[in-house]
XYZ file of C-alpha atoms in Angstrom:
435
model
C -130.461 59.637 -98.581
C -132.980 58.320 -96.081
C -133.589 54.590 -96.277
C -137.245 53.690 -96.613
C -138.297 50.345 -95.204
C -141.594 48.555 -95.667
C -140.846 45.848 -93.104
C -143.291 45.678 -90.193
C -142.136 47.630 -87.150
C -142.421 45.805 -83.825
C -141.897 47.806 -80.663
C -141.288 46.038 -77.348
C -141.468 47.878 -74.014
C -139.423 46.162 -71.321
C -136.397 43.864 -71.310
C -137.494 41.501 -68.578
C -138.033 37.789 -69.179
C -141.141 38.313 -71.323
C -139.820 41.159 -73.446
C -136.383 39.625 -73.879
C -137.809 36.324 -75.088
C -140.163 38.079 -77.503
C -137.290 40.042 -79.031
C -135.096 36.948 -79.293
C -137.786 35.178 -81.304
C -138.557 38.215 -83.442
C -134.877 38.789 -84.182
C -135.082 35.871 -86.617
C -138.168 37.223 -88.415
C -138.496 39.688 -91.353
C -139.406 42.573 -89.051
C -137.617 45.558 -87.535
C -137.659 45.429 -83.742
C -137.167 48.322 -81.328
C -136.674 47.396 -77.681
C -137.244 50.228 -75.198
C -136.236 50.002 -71.551
C -135.392 52.611 -68.943
C -132.413 50.513 -67.887
C -129.597 49.283 -70.084
C -129.553 45.745 -68.687
C -131.621 42.615 -68.396
C -131.896 41.507 -64.769
C -132.099 37.896 -63.645
C -134.410 38.819 -60.793
C -134.713 35.388 -59.079
C -131.118 35.724 -57.867
C -131.339 39.345 -56.770
C -131.597 38.347 -53.115
C -128.125 36.800 -53.415
C -126.763 40.206 -54.397
C -128.533 41.692 -51.372
C -126.876 39.165 -49.052
C -123.345 39.286 -50.524
C -123.299 35.977 -52.410
C -123.149 37.441 -55.916
C -122.060 40.689 -57.516
C -124.560 42.714 -59.571
C -122.663 41.812 -62.743
C -123.424 38.138 -62.062
C -127.180 38.668 -62.436
C -127.473 41.441 -65.030
C -126.276 41.813 -68.606
C -126.230 44.761 -71.040
C -129.180 44.564 -73.418
C -127.099 45.853 -76.314
C -124.595 43.049 -75.837
C -127.345 40.424 -75.909
C -128.601 41.667 -79.282
C -125.360 42.966 -80.776
C -125.427 40.319 -83.530
C -129.039 40.920 -84.519
C -129.040 43.711 -87.085
C -132.824 44.081 -87.098
C -132.946 44.846 -83.354
C -132.508 48.414 -82.118
C -132.141 49.074 -78.397
C -133.331 52.405 -76.961
C -132.626 53.630 -73.427
C -135.695 55.727 -72.644
C -138.606 56.271 -70.273
C -142.042 55.615 -71.754
C -144.604 58.292 -70.856
C -147.603 57.373 -73.021
C -148.949 55.245 -75.863
C -151.032 56.778 -78.661
C -153.031 53.746 -79.738
C -154.820 55.516 -82.572
C -151.635 56.860 -84.133
C -149.644 53.708 -83.296
C -146.911 55.680 -81.531
C -145.066 55.176 -78.227
C -144.062 58.456 -76.590
C -140.830 58.573 -74.564
C -138.479 61.148 -73.085
C -136.201 60.453 -76.063
C -138.793 60.906 -78.797
C -141.740 59.226 -80.480
C -141.498 55.685 -81.849
C -144.081 54.420 -84.381
C -145.095 50.784 -84.477
C -147.149 48.311 -86.440
C -147.149 45.840 -83.555
C -146.606 46.661 -79.899
C -145.607 44.327 -77.076
C -146.024 45.780 -73.573
C -143.838 43.875 -71.121
C -143.164 46.601 -68.589
C -142.989 44.363 -65.514
C -144.029 45.106 -61.943
C -142.744 47.170 -59.046
C -142.879 46.806 -55.277
C -146.324 47.471 -53.791
C -146.840 48.785 -50.259
C -150.624 48.384 -50.462
C -151.316 52.098 -50.270
C -148.628 52.895 -47.691
C -146.033 54.329 -50.032
C -144.503 56.231 -47.120
C -143.133 52.892 -45.923
C -140.812 52.797 -48.943
C -138.485 55.183 -47.106
C -137.795 52.673 -44.342
C -138.805 49.268 -45.771
C -136.598 48.382 -48.723
C -138.123 46.397 -51.579
C -136.199 44.024 -53.826
C -136.964 44.482 -57.515
C -133.887 46.181 -58.985
C -130.107 46.165 -58.601
C -130.040 49.450 -56.629
C -132.541 47.862 -54.201
C -130.241 44.877 -53.705
C -127.087 46.950 -53.185
C -128.976 49.273 -50.809
C -130.133 46.280 -48.765
C -126.615 44.839 -48.748
C -125.227 48.168 -47.559
C -127.896 48.537 -44.890
C -127.297 45.027 -43.529
C -123.530 45.383 -43.431
C -123.586 48.907 -41.997
C -125.986 47.729 -39.277
C -123.329 45.357 -37.967
C -120.638 48.043 -38.258
C -122.729 50.528 -36.278
C -123.610 47.866 -33.711
C -119.895 47.205 -33.214
C -119.424 50.797 -32.031
C -122.810 51.381 -30.370
C -122.609 52.495 -26.749
C -125.508 50.425 -25.432
C -126.634 46.846 -25.607
C -130.141 48.048 -26.392
C -128.963 49.873 -29.504
C -126.788 46.931 -30.556
C -129.821 44.676 -30.352
C -131.960 47.078 -32.379
C -129.360 47.493 -35.106
C -128.880 43.735 -35.452
C -132.610 43.021 -35.691
C -133.798 42.475 -39.262
C -137.522 42.378 -39.977
C -138.572 40.758 -43.271
C -142.192 41.375 -44.275
C -143.850 38.776 -46.505
C -143.737 34.985 -46.350
C -143.553 34.295 -50.076
C -140.399 33.121 -51.883
C -138.711 36.542 -51.634
C -139.257 36.836 -47.909
C -138.268 33.234 -47.196
C -135.108 33.477 -49.288
C -134.105 36.816 -47.763
C -134.686 35.688 -44.175
C -132.678 32.497 -44.658
C -129.846 34.291 -46.434
C -129.556 37.006 -43.773
C -129.481 34.350 -41.042
C -126.660 32.518 -42.802
C -124.752 35.740 -43.443
C -124.878 36.594 -39.747
C -124.218 33.138 -38.325
C -121.808 31.605 -40.839
C -119.940 34.544 -42.329
C -119.894 37.530 -39.987
C -119.743 35.642 -36.684
C -115.925 35.855 -36.509
C -115.510 39.317 -37.986
C -116.378 41.499 -34.990
C -114.885 41.972 -31.534
C -117.586 43.735 -29.508
C -120.736 42.083 -30.811
C -121.732 38.510 -31.548
C -123.134 38.676 -35.085
C -124.443 35.134 -34.698
C -126.955 36.498 -32.180
C -128.602 38.743 -34.747
C -132.386 38.590 -34.670
C -134.144 37.841 -37.956
C -137.947 38.056 -37.901
C -140.102 36.906 -40.828
C -143.623 38.368 -40.701
C -146.478 36.866 -42.741
C -150.112 37.998 -42.674
C -151.414 34.597 -43.787
C -151.626 31.303 -41.898
C -148.494 29.771 -43.464
C -145.387 30.506 -45.492
C -145.207 29.903 -49.261
C -148.965 29.741 -49.723
C -148.609 28.535 -53.345
C -146.876 25.357 -52.125
C -148.434 22.273 -50.508
C -148.893 22.619 -46.779
C -146.270 19.965 -45.995
C -143.592 21.973 -47.817
C -144.726 25.160 -46.070
C -144.301 23.429 -42.714
C -140.867 22.153 -43.712
C -139.863 25.667 -44.766
C -140.890 27.107 -41.417
C -139.036 24.406 -39.450
C -135.890 24.900 -41.537
C -135.926 28.658 -41.073
C -136.421 28.261 -37.346
C -133.401 25.921 -37.207
C -131.439 28.745 -38.824
C -132.574 31.001 -36.001
C -135.307 32.887 -37.867
C -138.382 33.869 -35.870
C -141.483 33.185 -37.957
C -144.639 35.155 -37.180
C -147.783 33.927 -38.953
C -151.257 35.509 -39.020
C -149.533 38.780 -38.200
C -150.274 42.047 -39.984
C -147.919 44.998 -40.111
C -149.748 48.156 -39.048
C -146.882 50.631 -39.316
C -143.208 50.828 -40.215
C -140.924 53.601 -38.976
C -137.219 54.230 -38.605
C -137.540 52.697 -35.136
C -138.921 49.377 -36.356
C -142.144 47.521 -37.160
C -145.495 47.851 -35.436
C -147.829 44.847 -35.298
C -150.990 46.191 -33.741
C -150.176 46.657 -30.081
C -146.752 45.062 -30.472
C -143.563 46.673 -31.685
C -140.325 45.148 -32.918
C -137.401 47.574 -32.685
C -135.413 46.931 -35.870
C -132.524 48.597 -37.626
C -133.500 47.144 -41.007
C -136.861 46.317 -42.566
C -137.035 44.449 -45.877
C -140.290 44.344 -47.808
C -141.302 41.318 -49.858
C -145.074 41.384 -49.527
C -146.490 42.509 -52.850
C -146.096 43.929 -56.359
C -148.101 46.116 -58.723
C -147.885 47.287 -62.337
C -147.573 51.077 -62.166
C -148.008 52.400 -65.718
C -149.913 50.052 -68.006
C -153.395 51.354 -67.117
C -152.452 54.963 -67.912
C -150.641 54.072 -71.123
C -153.431 51.885 -72.474
C -156.471 53.577 -70.959
C -158.018 50.357 -69.651
C -159.388 48.987 -66.393
C -156.981 46.730 -64.531
C -157.121 44.395 -61.562
C -156.046 45.481 -58.075
C -152.407 44.882 -58.938
C -152.562 46.997 -62.075
C -152.476 44.049 -64.472
C -154.178 44.458 -67.835
C -156.767 41.826 -68.870
C -155.888 40.292 -72.245
C -157.561 37.845 -74.585
C -156.604 34.242 -75.371
C -154.031 35.512 -77.886
C -152.556 37.924 -75.277
C -153.791 40.956 -77.212
C -155.557 43.998 -75.817
C -159.324 44.070 -76.354
C -160.099 46.089 -79.487
C -156.422 46.335 -80.434
C -155.244 43.091 -82.045
C -151.833 44.606 -82.812
C -151.082 45.357 -79.140
C -149.956 42.516 -76.869
C -149.526 42.705 -73.094
C -147.351 40.025 -71.510
C -145.379 39.144 -68.388
C -146.178 40.672 -64.998
C -148.244 43.379 -66.720
C -150.823 40.883 -68.052
C -153.851 39.337 -66.360
C -154.364 35.984 -68.112
C -157.018 33.440 -67.195
C -155.538 30.071 -66.252
C -157.469 27.400 -64.332
C -159.843 27.040 -61.392
C -160.505 30.772 -61.467
C -156.802 31.539 -61.106
C -154.671 33.725 -63.326
C -151.230 32.909 -64.717
C -148.694 33.620 -61.946
C -145.965 36.215 -62.288
C -143.106 33.751 -62.640
C -140.124 33.739 -64.999
C -141.220 30.571 -66.884
C -144.672 32.076 -67.448
C -143.187 35.321 -68.738
C -140.897 33.469 -71.133
C -143.784 31.402 -72.493
C -145.818 34.549 -73.088
C -142.905 36.236 -74.856
C -142.521 33.278 -77.192
C -146.242 33.172 -77.901
C -146.533 36.890 -78.661
C -143.569 36.681 -81.050
C -145.077 33.660 -82.808
C -148.446 35.422 -83.129
C -146.793 38.464 -84.700
C -144.631 36.335 -87.003
C -147.684 34.373 -88.178
C -149.591 37.537 -88.935
C -146.637 39.072 -90.821
C -146.261 35.903 -92.898
C -149.982 35.726 -93.594
C -150.335 32.422 -91.768
C -153.119 31.304 -89.479
C -152.892 32.550 -85.920
C -151.483 30.093 -83.370
C -153.834 28.317 -81.000
C -154.830 30.330 -77.910
C -152.084 30.764 -75.328
C -151.861 27.892 -72.888
C -149.682 28.229 -69.832
C -147.553 25.213 -68.909
C -146.789 25.383 -65.220
C -143.158 24.466 -64.551
C -143.589 24.126 -60.803
C -142.788 26.278 -57.777
C -139.303 26.569 -56.332
C -137.875 28.387 -53.332
C -134.582 28.139 -51.514
C -134.349 28.354 -47.743
C -130.600 28.256 -47.183
C -127.345 27.041 -48.635
C -128.428 23.403 -48.590
C -132.218 23.453 -48.337
C -134.983 24.244 -50.808
C -138.511 23.159 -51.673
C -139.882 22.181 -55.075
C -143.479 21.490 -56.056
C -144.089 20.231 -59.573
C -147.332 18.351 -60.069
C -147.092 15.120 -58.064
C -143.374 15.722 -57.438
C -142.655 17.244 -54.035
C -139.021 17.657 -53.028
C -137.291 19.282 -50.096
C -133.841 19.558 -48.597
C -130.437 19.148 -50.213
C -131.575 17.474 -53.444
C -134.164 20.197 -53.988
C -131.462 22.826 -53.399
C -129.255 21.382 -56.121
C -132.177 21.085 -58.529
C -133.121 24.685 -57.718
C -129.573 25.734 -58.606
C -129.534 23.770 -61.842
C -132.915 25.228 -62.843
C -131.594 28.741 -62.382
C -128.426 27.994 -64.345
C -130.612 26.634 -67.138
C -132.430 29.953 -67.279
C -129.084 31.728 -67.550
C -128.001 29.703 -70.569
C -128.191 31.825 -73.677
C -127.629 34.995 -71.720
C -124.096 34.967 -70.370
C -121.593 32.945 -68.345
C -123.835 30.405 -66.592
C -120.844 28.157 -65.876
C -118.976 30.996 -64.170
C -121.933 31.718 -61.903
C -122.252 28.000 -61.121
C -118.602 27.939 -60.068
C -119.168 31.004 -57.863
C -122.096 29.272 -56.190
C -120.102 26.072 -55.609
C -117.124 27.998 -54.222
C -119.375 29.961 -51.894
C -121.069 26.757 -50.755
C -117.811 24.905 -50.039
C -116.286 27.848 -48.145
C -119.516 28.935 -46.444
C -118.338 32.451 -47.299
C -119.922 35.464 -48.921
C -117.319 37.328 -50.913
C -119.139 40.500 -51.970
C -119.313 42.208 -48.565
C -118.700 45.701 -49.899
C -120.221 48.877 -48.499
C -120.398 51.313 -51.405
C -122.174 54.538 -52.301
C -123.065 57.597 -50.266
C -123.853 56.850 -46.651
C -127.267 57.909 -45.425
C -129.948 57.134 -42.890
C -128.786 54.739 -40.189
C -125.430 54.449 -41.956
C -124.721 58.195 -41.908
C -121.688 59.184 -39.777
C -123.889 61.746 -37.998
C -126.593 59.180 -37.347
C -128.246 59.227 -33.936
C -130.442 56.321 -32.814
C -134.192 56.972 -32.506
C -135.449 57.755 -29.058
C -138.043 55.946 -26.940
C -137.825 52.603 -28.630
C -139.944 50.058 -26.794
C -138.976 46.447 -26.365
C -140.815 43.815 -28.392
């Protein structure tokens, strides 16, 4: 006999920071929750660059969604791809069926944006998902392997040149980590090339790195990267990216690997919800994070455009996403219980953090401005704090400490089908100009 339930049905799209926090809060409420994601794991994205540069394994930064909610009987996890939302019928349409809802939370996250040059995705790898990180790791490691057997110095130099586009936290962290991988870990591994001489170029269109940070910390970041051997190019726009390298107007940098960290966009929310969005695809929401005209639909996390202060919007950071997830869950719980709605959402900025290398970071939190070794340890502790309640934060902390003490990167595995510059039949591009 079919069981009939009268409990409110809450459907959450996306198991990122915002969606995961919303479900955790709703799991203790008298509602039935369905969590839909096209992947079966929650990803701790701030540490993804460490997977890309061989510090951590994918299993250190991602956890099965079903395991996280295995003890919550009112939470159902569905592995599916959302194709549309019927707002009038209160139904989410997926490749695995139709799912009705009384309340909907859209927390679909963001993807890499190439600012209209999607053809660059073939040669400039973004860093948003685990496959991106393992592809970057493979490309970096294979570049050194191919350079070891290259028959010309010119081709060795091209293969061991790594161009990182974007001077935000992702670009800064990637550039520093690649420099350390080459100079501290791989330097003794090869016989015919000097990995320590690898060229790492960080390209930023704006006047300084880490534009969200105070200028003094931006300057410190640039000096620290340059001490690591990273070339920093400011006020420099990328005009084209090919298999041969990066073009900067009338200049060209021959490069075997290009890593993209310059922008993000929300790809689906506008189509699903039938609304106008900002240039990044974010959906404007009201003070209670609900969609205009649809008080039972909430949009949170990277998918939401939320007014903040001084004409700014709430940034797409993990702390912001978690706060929004908590708020949306509380708003739904209050409505289910017949209580007054909570006060309008108010974002509490937890500061900006970025790591530059294995013993240097920058932190900006109100009047507090930190840099160097102390900031690096605080950065690490902050990330471990975010892992608490998910899985094995102590184990990851031990891995970090062991890696730091040994100055070694233990996950230097080349896996998967070889392709592109790592294909056995690969031939270097012709007519590559010098920078």
